[in-house]
């Protein structure tokens, strides 16, 4: 039972344009969501998070949007840079779970110069 | 920022060998650490939650006698893959969260690539 889903395995965008990565979840108990970036043979690096009491959180070029009614979140990267090319994982947790994270399958983002 | 160190980064060994992987939080204390496994082109799957000074909590389907976890201090957790077989070959990653800051995200080590021949 995949509780966190990233339906696009890959995304390709031009440098300078917006990258939009999507994530859907099914567990209504999830109340904290995170995005991680991962390069091959390395551990994930934390990018940005959002609590369920918010619908938007922004940090520099990265913005995460949360639509609780649709159980959907997205990560926007503007402007996209070639160095952003990596696999992006969406993750979710519920307060009572003691920070256990459930990950999506990941989306490979390629930013072309 | 918070740093999690994982060692070794790559292990190749014969079938039947036991392999120990260390996960250290370098500049913070972590009451809880997490161990994940990732197969190629798949998501990170939580294997177990490591609790300092007590028994680990294993996810459904993960054999606790196969994957021994010890969390003897607030900065070190170890995962031992006992009598490893080729099907145990995978990328193992640990994570930790600063005990003193409940709103901080988990920080991950760089992972251990385990290859069993």
PDB file of C-alpha atoms in Angstrom:
ATOM      1  CA  UNK A   1       0.000   0.000   0.000  1.00  0.00           C
ATOM      2  CA  UNK A   2       1.835   3.056  -1.318  1.00  0.00           C
ATOM      3  CA  UNK A   3       0.713   5.869   0.970  1.00  0.00           C
ATOM      4  CA  UNK A   4       2.864   8.496  -0.738  1.00  0.00           C
ATOM      5  CA  UNK A   5       2.980   8.558  -4.513  1.00  0.00           C
ATOM      6  CA  UNK A   6       5.010  10.476  -7.032  1.00  0.00           C
ATOM      7  CA  UNK A   7       3.438   9.551 -10.318  1.00  0.00           C
ATOM      8  CA  UNK A   8       6.068  11.106 -12.553  1.00  0.00           C
ATOM      9  CA  UNK A   9       9.293   9.117 -12.535  1.00  0.00           C
ATOM     10  CA  UNK A  10      11.063  11.822 -14.506  1.00  0.00           C
ATOM     11  CA  UNK A  11      10.799  15.484 -15.481  1.00  0.00           C
ATOM     12  CA  UNK A  12      12.905  17.496 -17.900  1.00  0.00           C
ATOM     13  CA  UNK A  13      12.924  21.316 -17.986  1.00  0.00           C
ATOM     14  CA  UNK A  14      15.001  24.089 -19.500  1.00  0.00           C
ATOM     15  CA  UNK A  15      17.334  26.154 -17.373  1.00  0.00           C
ATOM     16  CA  UNK A  16      15.594  29.261 -16.072  1.00  0.00           C
ATOM     17  CA  UNK A  17      12.122  27.771 -16.322  1.00  0.00           C
ATOM     18  CA  UNK A  18       9.932  26.514 -13.493  1.00  0.00           C
ATOM     19  CA  UNK A  19      10.132  22.902 -12.315  1.00  0.00           C
ATOM     20  CA  UNK A  20       6.991  21.513 -10.702  1.00  0.00           C
ATOM     21  CA  UNK A  21       7.218  18.196  -8.903  1.00  0.00           C
ATOM     22  CA  UNK A  22       4.040  16.592  -7.643  1.00  0.00           C
ATOM     23  CA  UNK A  23       3.202  14.262  -4.794  1.00  0.00           C
ATOM     24  CA  UNK A  24      -0.050  12.663  -3.638  1.00  0.00           C
ATOM     25  CA  UNK A  25      -0.808  10.910  -0.371  1.00  0.00           C
ATOM     26  CA  UNK A  26      -3.612   8.759   0.928  1.00  0.00           C
ATOM     27  CA  UNK A  27      -3.139   8.779   4.699  1.00  0.00           C
ATOM     28  CA  UNK A  28      -5.204  11.628   6.153  1.00  0.00           C
ATOM     29  CA  UNK A  29      -3.225  11.364   9.398  1.00  0.00           C
ATOM     30  CA  UNK A  30      -0.102  12.753   7.759  1.00  0.00           C
ATOM     31  CA  UNK A  31       0.517  16.248   9.100  1.00  0.00           C
ATOM     32  CA  UNK A  32       4.085  17.032   8.143  1.00  0.00           C
ATOM     33  CA  UNK A  33       5.556  16.874   4.669  1.00  0.00           C
ATOM     34  CA  UNK A  34       9.106  17.171   3.407  1.00  0.00           C
ATOM     35  CA  UNK A  35      11.013  17.276   0.171  1.00  0.00           C
ATOM     36  CA  UNK A  36      14.458  15.730  -0.125  1.00  0.00           C
ATOM     37  CA  UNK A  37      16.946  15.885  -2.970  1.00  0.00           C
ATOM     38  CA  UNK A  38      19.182  12.929  -3.675  1.00  0.00           C
ATOM     39  CA  UNK A  39      22.234  12.397  -5.842  1.00  0.00           C
ATOM     40  CA  UNK A  40      23.395   8.881  -6.793  1.00  0.00           C
ATOM     41  CA  UNK A  41      25.272   7.020  -4.056  1.00  0.00           C
ATOM     42  CA  UNK A  42      24.493   9.735  -1.512  1.00  0.00           C
ATOM     43  CA  UNK A  43      21.901  10.110   1.200  1.00  0.00           C
ATOM     44  CA  UNK A  44      18.937  12.447   0.732  1.00  0.00           C
ATOM     45  CA  UNK A  45      19.445  16.112   1.542  1.00  0.00           C
ATOM     46  CA  UNK A  46      16.614  18.016   3.183  1.00  0.00           C
ATOM     47  CA  UNK A  47      15.189  20.813   1.019  1.00  0.00           C
ATOM     48  CA  UNK A  48      11.992  22.184   2.475  1.00  0.00           C
ATOM     49  CA  UNK A  49       9.071  21.118   4.627  1.00  0.00           C
ATOM     50  CA  UNK A  50       5.515  22.142   5.368  1.00  0.00           C
ATOM     51  CA  UNK A  51       3.174  21.542   8.253  1.00  0.00           C
ATOM     52  CA  UNK A  52      -0.475  20.703   7.626  1.00  0.00           C
ATOM     53  CA  UNK A  53      -1.536  23.988   9.230  1.00  0.00           C
ATOM     54  CA  UNK A  54      -0.043  25.845   6.270  1.00  0.00           C
ATOM     55  CA  UNK A  55      -0.700  25.727   2.552  1.00  0.00           C
ATOM     56  CA  UNK A  56       2.534  27.289   1.360  1.00  0.00           C
ATOM     57  CA  UNK A  57       6.119  27.525   2.470  1.00  0.00           C
ATOM     58  CA  UNK A  58       8.848  29.327   0.599  1.00  0.00           C
ATOM     59  CA  UNK A  59      12.636  29.195   0.868  1.00  0.00           C
ATOM     60  CA  UNK A  60      14.569  30.990  -1.834  1.00  0.00           C
ATOM     61  CA  UNK A  61      13.953  29.318  -5.177  1.00  0.00           C
ATOM     62  CA  UNK A  62      11.938  26.514  -3.562  1.00  0.00           C
ATOM     63  CA  UNK A  63       8.256  26.713  -2.702  1.00  0.00           C
ATOM     64  CA  UNK A  64       6.096  23.884  -1.429  1.00  0.00           C
ATOM     65  CA  UNK A  65       2.307  24.013  -1.781  1.00  0.00           C
ATOM     66  CA  UNK A  66      -0.054  21.807   0.193  1.00  0.00           C
ATOM     67  CA  UNK A  67      -3.654  21.101  -0.755  1.00  0.00           C
ATOM     68  CA  UNK A  68      -5.058  19.074   2.130  1.00  0.00           C
ATOM     69  CA  UNK A  69      -8.479  18.527   0.613  1.00  0.00           C
ATOM     70  CA  UNK A  70      -6.877  16.988  -2.456  1.00  0.00           C
ATOM     71  CA  UNK A  71      -4.135  15.283  -0.427  1.00  0.00           C
ATOM     72  CA  UNK A  72      -1.641  16.765  -2.827  1.00  0.00           C
ATOM     73  CA  UNK A  73       1.564  18.701  -2.511  1.00  0.00           C
ATOM     74  CA  UNK A  74       3.950  20.142  -5.018  1.00  0.00           C
ATOM     75  CA  UNK A  75       7.442  21.537  -5.090  1.00  0.00           C
ATOM     76  CA  UNK A  76       8.163  24.508  -7.338  1.00  0.00           C
ATOM     77  CA  UNK A  77      11.712  25.428  -8.275  1.00  0.00           C
ATOM     78  CA  UNK A  78      12.120  28.833  -9.895  1.00  0.00           C
ATOM     79  CA  UNK A  79      14.335  29.451 -11.745  1.00  0.00           C
ATOM     80  CA  UNK A  80      15.596  25.946 -12.394  1.00  0.00           C
ATOM     81  CA  UNK A  81      19.344  25.461 -12.630  1.00  0.00           C
ATOM     82  CA  UNK A  82      21.395  22.565 -14.039  1.00  0.00           C
ATOM     83  CA  UNK A  83      22.678  21.875 -10.523  1.00  0.00           C
ATOM     84  CA  UNK A  84      19.117  21.082  -9.484  1.00  0.00           C
ATOM     85  CA  UNK A  85      19.264  17.895 -11.541  1.00  0.00           C
ATOM     86  CA  UNK A  86      18.738  15.061  -9.051  1.00  0.00           C
ATOM     87  CA  UNK A  87      16.080  12.711  -7.739  1.00  0.00           C
ATOM     88  CA  UNK A  88      13.497  14.455  -5.582  1.00  0.00           C
ATOM     89  CA  UNK A  89      11.649  12.532  -2.902  1.00  0.00           C
ATOM     90  CA  UNK A  90       8.473  13.584  -1.219  1.00  0.00           C
ATOM     91  CA  UNK A  91       8.062  12.301   2.359  1.00  0.00           C
ATOM     92  CA  UNK A  92       5.315  12.464   4.953  1.00  0.00           C
ATOM     93  CA  UNK A  93       4.900  11.746   8.632  1.00  0.00           C
ATOM     94  CA  UNK A  94       2.251  11.934  11.332  1.00  0.00           C
ATOM     95  CA  UNK A  95       2.861  13.490  14.717  1.00  0.00           C
ATOM     96  CA  UNK A  96       2.023  10.356  16.620  1.00  0.00           C
ATOM     97  CA  UNK A  97       4.401   8.194  14.585  1.00  0.00           C
ATOM     98  CA  UNK A  98       7.517   9.522  16.237  1.00  0.00           C
ATOM     99  CA  UNK A  99       8.851  11.057  13.036  1.00  0.00           C
ATOM    100  CA  UNK A 100       8.684   7.903  10.927  1.00  0.00           C
ATOM    101  CA  UNK A 101       8.864   9.051   7.330  1.00  0.00           C
ATOM    102  CA  UNK A 102       7.018   7.486   4.434  1.00  0.00           C
ATOM    103  CA  UNK A 103       8.650   8.244   1.102  1.00  0.00           C
ATOM    104  CA  UNK A 104       7.351   8.497  -2.421  1.00  0.00           C
ATOM    105  CA  UNK A 105       9.105   6.742  -5.272  1.00  0.00           C
ATOM    106  CA  UNK A 106      11.034   9.804  -6.355  1.00  0.00           C
ATOM    107  CA  UNK A 107      11.129  11.947  -9.493  1.00  0.00           C
ATOM    108  CA  UNK A 108      14.285  12.355 -11.542  1.00  0.00           C
ATOM    109  CA  UNK A 109      14.582  16.029 -12.464  1.00  0.00           C
ATOM    110  CA  UNK A 110      16.852  16.988 -15.334  1.00  0.00           C
ATOM    111  CA  UNK A 111      17.490  20.672 -15.967  1.00  0.00           C
ATOM    112  CA  UNK A 112      18.965  21.249 -19.403  1.00  0.00           C
ATOM    113  CA  UNK A 113      21.320  24.190 -19.999  1.00  0.00           C
TER     114      UNK A 113
ATOM    115  CA  UNK B   1      24.240  22.292  10.035  1.00  0.00           C
ATOM    116  CA  UNK B   2      23.403  18.879  11.330  1.00  0.00           C
ATOM    117  CA  UNK B   3      25.639  16.140  10.004  1.00  0.00           C
ATOM    118  CA  UNK B   4      25.094  12.411  10.001  1.00  0.00           C
ATOM    119  CA  UNK B   5      28.052  10.210   9.216  1.00  0.00           C
ATOM    120  CA  UNK B   6      27.628   6.684   7.944  1.00  0.00           C
ATOM    121  CA  UNK B   7      30.418   4.132   7.647  1.00  0.00           C
ATOM    122  CA  UNK B   8      31.456   2.259   5.594  1.00  0.00           C
ATOM    123  CA  UNK B   9      30.235   3.760   2.344  1.00  0.00           C
ATOM    124  CA  UNK B  10      30.746   0.569   0.342  1.00  0.00           C
ATOM    125  CA  UNK B  11      31.086  -3.065   1.340  1.00  0.00           C
ATOM    126  CA  UNK B  12      31.645  -6.109  -0.852  1.00  0.00           C
ATOM    127  CA  UNK B  13      31.734  -9.446   0.918  1.00  0.00           C
ATOM    128  CA  UNK B  14      31.047 -13.120   0.552  1.00  0.00           C
ATOM    129  CA  UNK B  15      27.722 -14.758   1.255  1.00  0.00           C
ATOM    130  CA  UNK B  16      27.377 -15.779   4.893  1.00  0.00           C
ATOM    131  CA  UNK B  17      29.406 -12.859   6.245  1.00  0.00           C
ATOM    132  CA  UNK B  18      27.988 -10.487   8.835  1.00  0.00           C
ATOM    133  CA  UNK B  19      28.372  -6.799   8.072  1.00  0.00           C
ATOM    134  CA  UNK B  20      28.146  -3.910  10.540  1.00  0.00           C
ATOM    135  CA  UNK B  21      27.168  -0.407   9.442  1.00  0.00           C
ATOM    136  CA  UNK B  22      27.632   2.588  11.743  1.00  0.00           C
ATOM    137  CA  UNK B  23      25.554   5.739  11.857  1.00  0.00           C
ATOM    138  CA  UNK B  24      26.773   8.703  13.870  1.00  0.00           C
ATOM    139  CA  UNK B  25      25.273  12.090  14.552  1.00  0.00           C
ATOM    140  CA  UNK B  26      28.302  14.371  14.588  1.00  0.00           C
ATOM    141  CA  UNK B  27      27.063  17.611  16.104  1.00  0.00           C
ATOM    142  CA  UNK B  28      23.814  16.737  17.816  1.00  0.00           C
ATOM    143  CA  UNK B  29      22.253  14.084  20.010  1.00  0.00           C
ATOM    144  CA  UNK B  30      19.712  11.707  18.559  1.00  0.00           C
ATOM    145  CA  UNK B  31      17.488   9.644  20.835  1.00  0.00           C
ATOM    146  CA  UNK B  32      16.010   8.099  17.735  1.00  0.00           C
ATOM    147  CA  UNK B  33      17.639   7.071  14.496  1.00  0.00           C
ATOM    148  CA  UNK B  34      16.082   5.397  11.498  1.00  0.00           C
ATOM    149  CA  UNK B  35      17.370   2.762   9.106  1.00  0.00           C
ATOM    150  CA  UNK B  36      16.182   2.652   5.502  1.00  0.00           C
ATOM    151  CA  UNK B  37      16.880   0.424   2.557  1.00  0.00           C
ATOM    152  CA  UNK B  38      16.669   1.430  -1.069  1.00  0.00           C
ATOM    153  CA  UNK B  39      16.648  -0.922  -4.027  1.00  0.00           C
ATOM    154  CA  UNK B  40      17.532   0.462  -7.465  1.00  0.00           C
ATOM    155  CA  UNK B  41      14.961   2.892  -8.848  1.00  0.00           C
ATOM    156  CA  UNK B  42      12.724   2.412  -5.818  1.00  0.00           C
ATOM    157  CA  UNK B  43      11.759   4.477  -2.839  1.00  0.00           C
ATOM    158  CA  UNK B  44      13.477   4.488   0.534  1.00  0.00           C
ATOM    159  CA  UNK B  45      11.785   1.898   2.688  1.00  0.00           C
ATOM    160  CA  UNK B  46      11.924   2.241   6.452  1.00  0.00           C
ATOM    161  CA  UNK B  47      13.329  -0.904   8.023  1.00  0.00           C
ATOM    162  CA  UNK B  48      13.439  -0.011  11.696  1.00  0.00           C
ATOM    163  CA  UNK B  49      13.453   2.760  14.260  1.00  0.00           C
ATOM    164  CA  UNK B  50      16.452   2.685  16.551  1.00  0.00           C
ATOM    165  CA  UNK B  51      15.877   3.918  20.104  1.00  0.00           C
ATOM    166  CA  UNK B  52      18.745   4.830  22.391  1.00  0.00           C
ATOM    167  CA  UNK B  53      18.920   2.474  25.340  1.00  0.00           C
ATOM    168  CA  UNK B  54      16.028   0.274  24.275  1.00  0.00           C
ATOM    169  CA  UNK B  55      15.021  -2.237  21.632  1.00  0.00           C
ATOM    170  CA  UNK B  56      14.560  -1.186  18.053  1.00  0.00           C
ATOM    171  CA  UNK B  57      11.119  -1.139  16.474  1.00  0.00           C
ATOM    172  CA  UNK B  58      11.013  -3.077  13.220  1.00  0.00           C
ATOM    173  CA  UNK B  59       8.666  -2.531  10.308  1.00  0.00           C
ATOM    174  CA  UNK B  60       6.443  -5.338   9.168  1.00  0.00           C
ATOM    175  CA  UNK B  61       8.318  -7.896   7.130  1.00  0.00           C
ATOM    176  CA  UNK B  62      11.777  -6.951   8.417  1.00  0.00           C
ATOM    177  CA  UNK B  63      13.490  -9.787  10.285  1.00  0.00           C
ATOM    178  CA  UNK B  64      14.872  -8.497  13.565  1.00  0.00           C
ATOM    179  CA  UNK B  65      17.229 -11.458  13.914  1.00  0.00           C
ATOM    180  CA  UNK B  66      18.602 -10.747  10.458  1.00  0.00           C
ATOM    181  CA  UNK B  67      19.070  -7.023  10.913  1.00  0.00           C
ATOM    182  CA  UNK B  68      20.431  -6.404  14.395  1.00  0.00           C
ATOM    183  CA  UNK B  69      20.258  -2.830  15.615  1.00  0.00           C
ATOM    184  CA  UNK B  70      22.127  -1.404  18.565  1.00  0.00           C
ATOM    185  CA  UNK B  71      21.761   2.191  19.744  1.00  0.00           C
ATOM    186  CA  UNK B  72      24.090   2.328  22.699  1.00  0.00           C
ATOM    187  CA  UNK B  73      24.630   6.085  22.853  1.00  0.00           C
ATOM    188  CA  UNK B  74      22.916   9.299  21.824  1.00  0.00           C
ATOM    189  CA  UNK B  75      25.222   9.668  18.829  1.00  0.00           C
ATOM    190  CA  UNK B  76      25.692   6.125  17.520  1.00  0.00           C
ATOM    191  CA  UNK B  77      23.447   3.455  16.070  1.00  0.00           C
ATOM    192  CA  UNK B  78      24.686   0.318  14.345  1.00  0.00           C
ATOM    193  CA  UNK B  79      22.975  -2.028  11.914  1.00  0.00           C
ATOM    194  CA  UNK B  80      24.413  -5.520  11.561  1.00  0.00           C
ATOM    195  CA  UNK B  81      23.298  -7.610   8.611  1.00  0.00           C
ATOM    196  CA  UNK B  82      23.844 -11.135   9.876  1.00  0.00           C
ATOM    197  CA  UNK B  83      24.757 -14.013   7.566  1.00  0.00           C
ATOM    198  CA  UNK B  84      24.253 -11.794   4.543  1.00  0.00           C
ATOM    199  CA  UNK B  85      23.087 -13.288   1.256  1.00  0.00           C
ATOM    200  CA  UNK B  86      22.949 -11.817  -2.257  1.00  0.00           C
ATOM    201  CA  UNK B  87      19.319 -10.767  -1.792  1.00  0.00           C
ATOM    202  CA  UNK B  88      20.481  -8.479   1.031  1.00  0.00           C
ATOM    203  CA  UNK B  89      22.510  -6.451  -1.461  1.00  0.00           C
ATOM    204  CA  UNK B  90      21.088  -2.953  -1.340  1.00  0.00           C
ATOM    205  CA  UNK B  91      21.728   0.652  -0.391  1.00  0.00           C
ATOM    206  CA  UNK B  92      21.278   1.132   3.353  1.00  0.00           C
ATOM    207  CA  UNK B  93      20.756   4.648   4.707  1.00  0.00           C
ATOM    208  CA  UNK B  94      20.385   5.927   8.232  1.00  0.00           C
ATOM    209  CA  UNK B  95      18.835   9.134   9.425  1.00  0.00           C
ATOM    210  CA  UNK B  96      18.654  11.024  12.687  1.00  0.00           C
ATOM    211  CA  UNK B  97      16.840  13.990  14.141  1.00  0.00           C
ATOM    212  CA  UNK B  98      18.147  16.361  16.773  1.00  0.00           C
ATOM    213  CA  UNK B  99      16.505  15.292  20.037  1.00  0.00           C
ATOM    214  CA  UNK B 100      16.488  18.833  21.326  1.00  0.00           C
ATOM    215  CA  UNK B 101      14.495  20.280  18.439  1.00  0.00           C
ATOM    216  CA  UNK B 102      11.176  18.550  17.774  1.00  0.00           C
ATOM    217  CA  UNK B 103      10.479  20.519  14.593  1.00  0.00           C
ATOM    218  CA  UNK B 104      13.740  19.723  12.861  1.00  0.00           C
ATOM    219  CA  UNK B 105      13.705  17.394   9.853  1.00  0.00           C
ATOM    220  CA  UNK B 106      15.594  14.152   9.717  1.00  0.00           C
ATOM    221  CA  UNK B 107      19.115  14.347   8.358  1.00  0.00           C
ATOM    222  CA  UNK B 108      20.522  11.450   6.399  1.00  0.00           C
ATOM    223  CA  UNK B 109      23.868   9.795   6.144  1.00  0.00           C
ATOM    224  CA  UNK B 110      25.410   9.198   2.743  1.00  0.00           C
ATOM    225  CA  UNK B 111      24.405   5.553   2.748  1.00  0.00           C
ATOM    226  CA  UNK B 112      26.214   2.230   2.531  1.00  0.00           C
ATOM    227  CA  UNK B 113      26.267   0.248  -0.680  1.00  0.00           C
ATOM    228  CA  UNK B 114      26.252  -3.433   0.332  1.00  0.00           C
ATOM    229  CA  UNK B 115      27.116  -6.026  -2.285  1.00  0.00           C
ATOM    230  CA  UNK B 116      27.015  -9.691  -1.314  1.00  0.00           C
ATOM    231  CA  UNK B 117      28.732 -12.075  -3.703  1.00  0.00           C
TER     232      UNK B 117
END
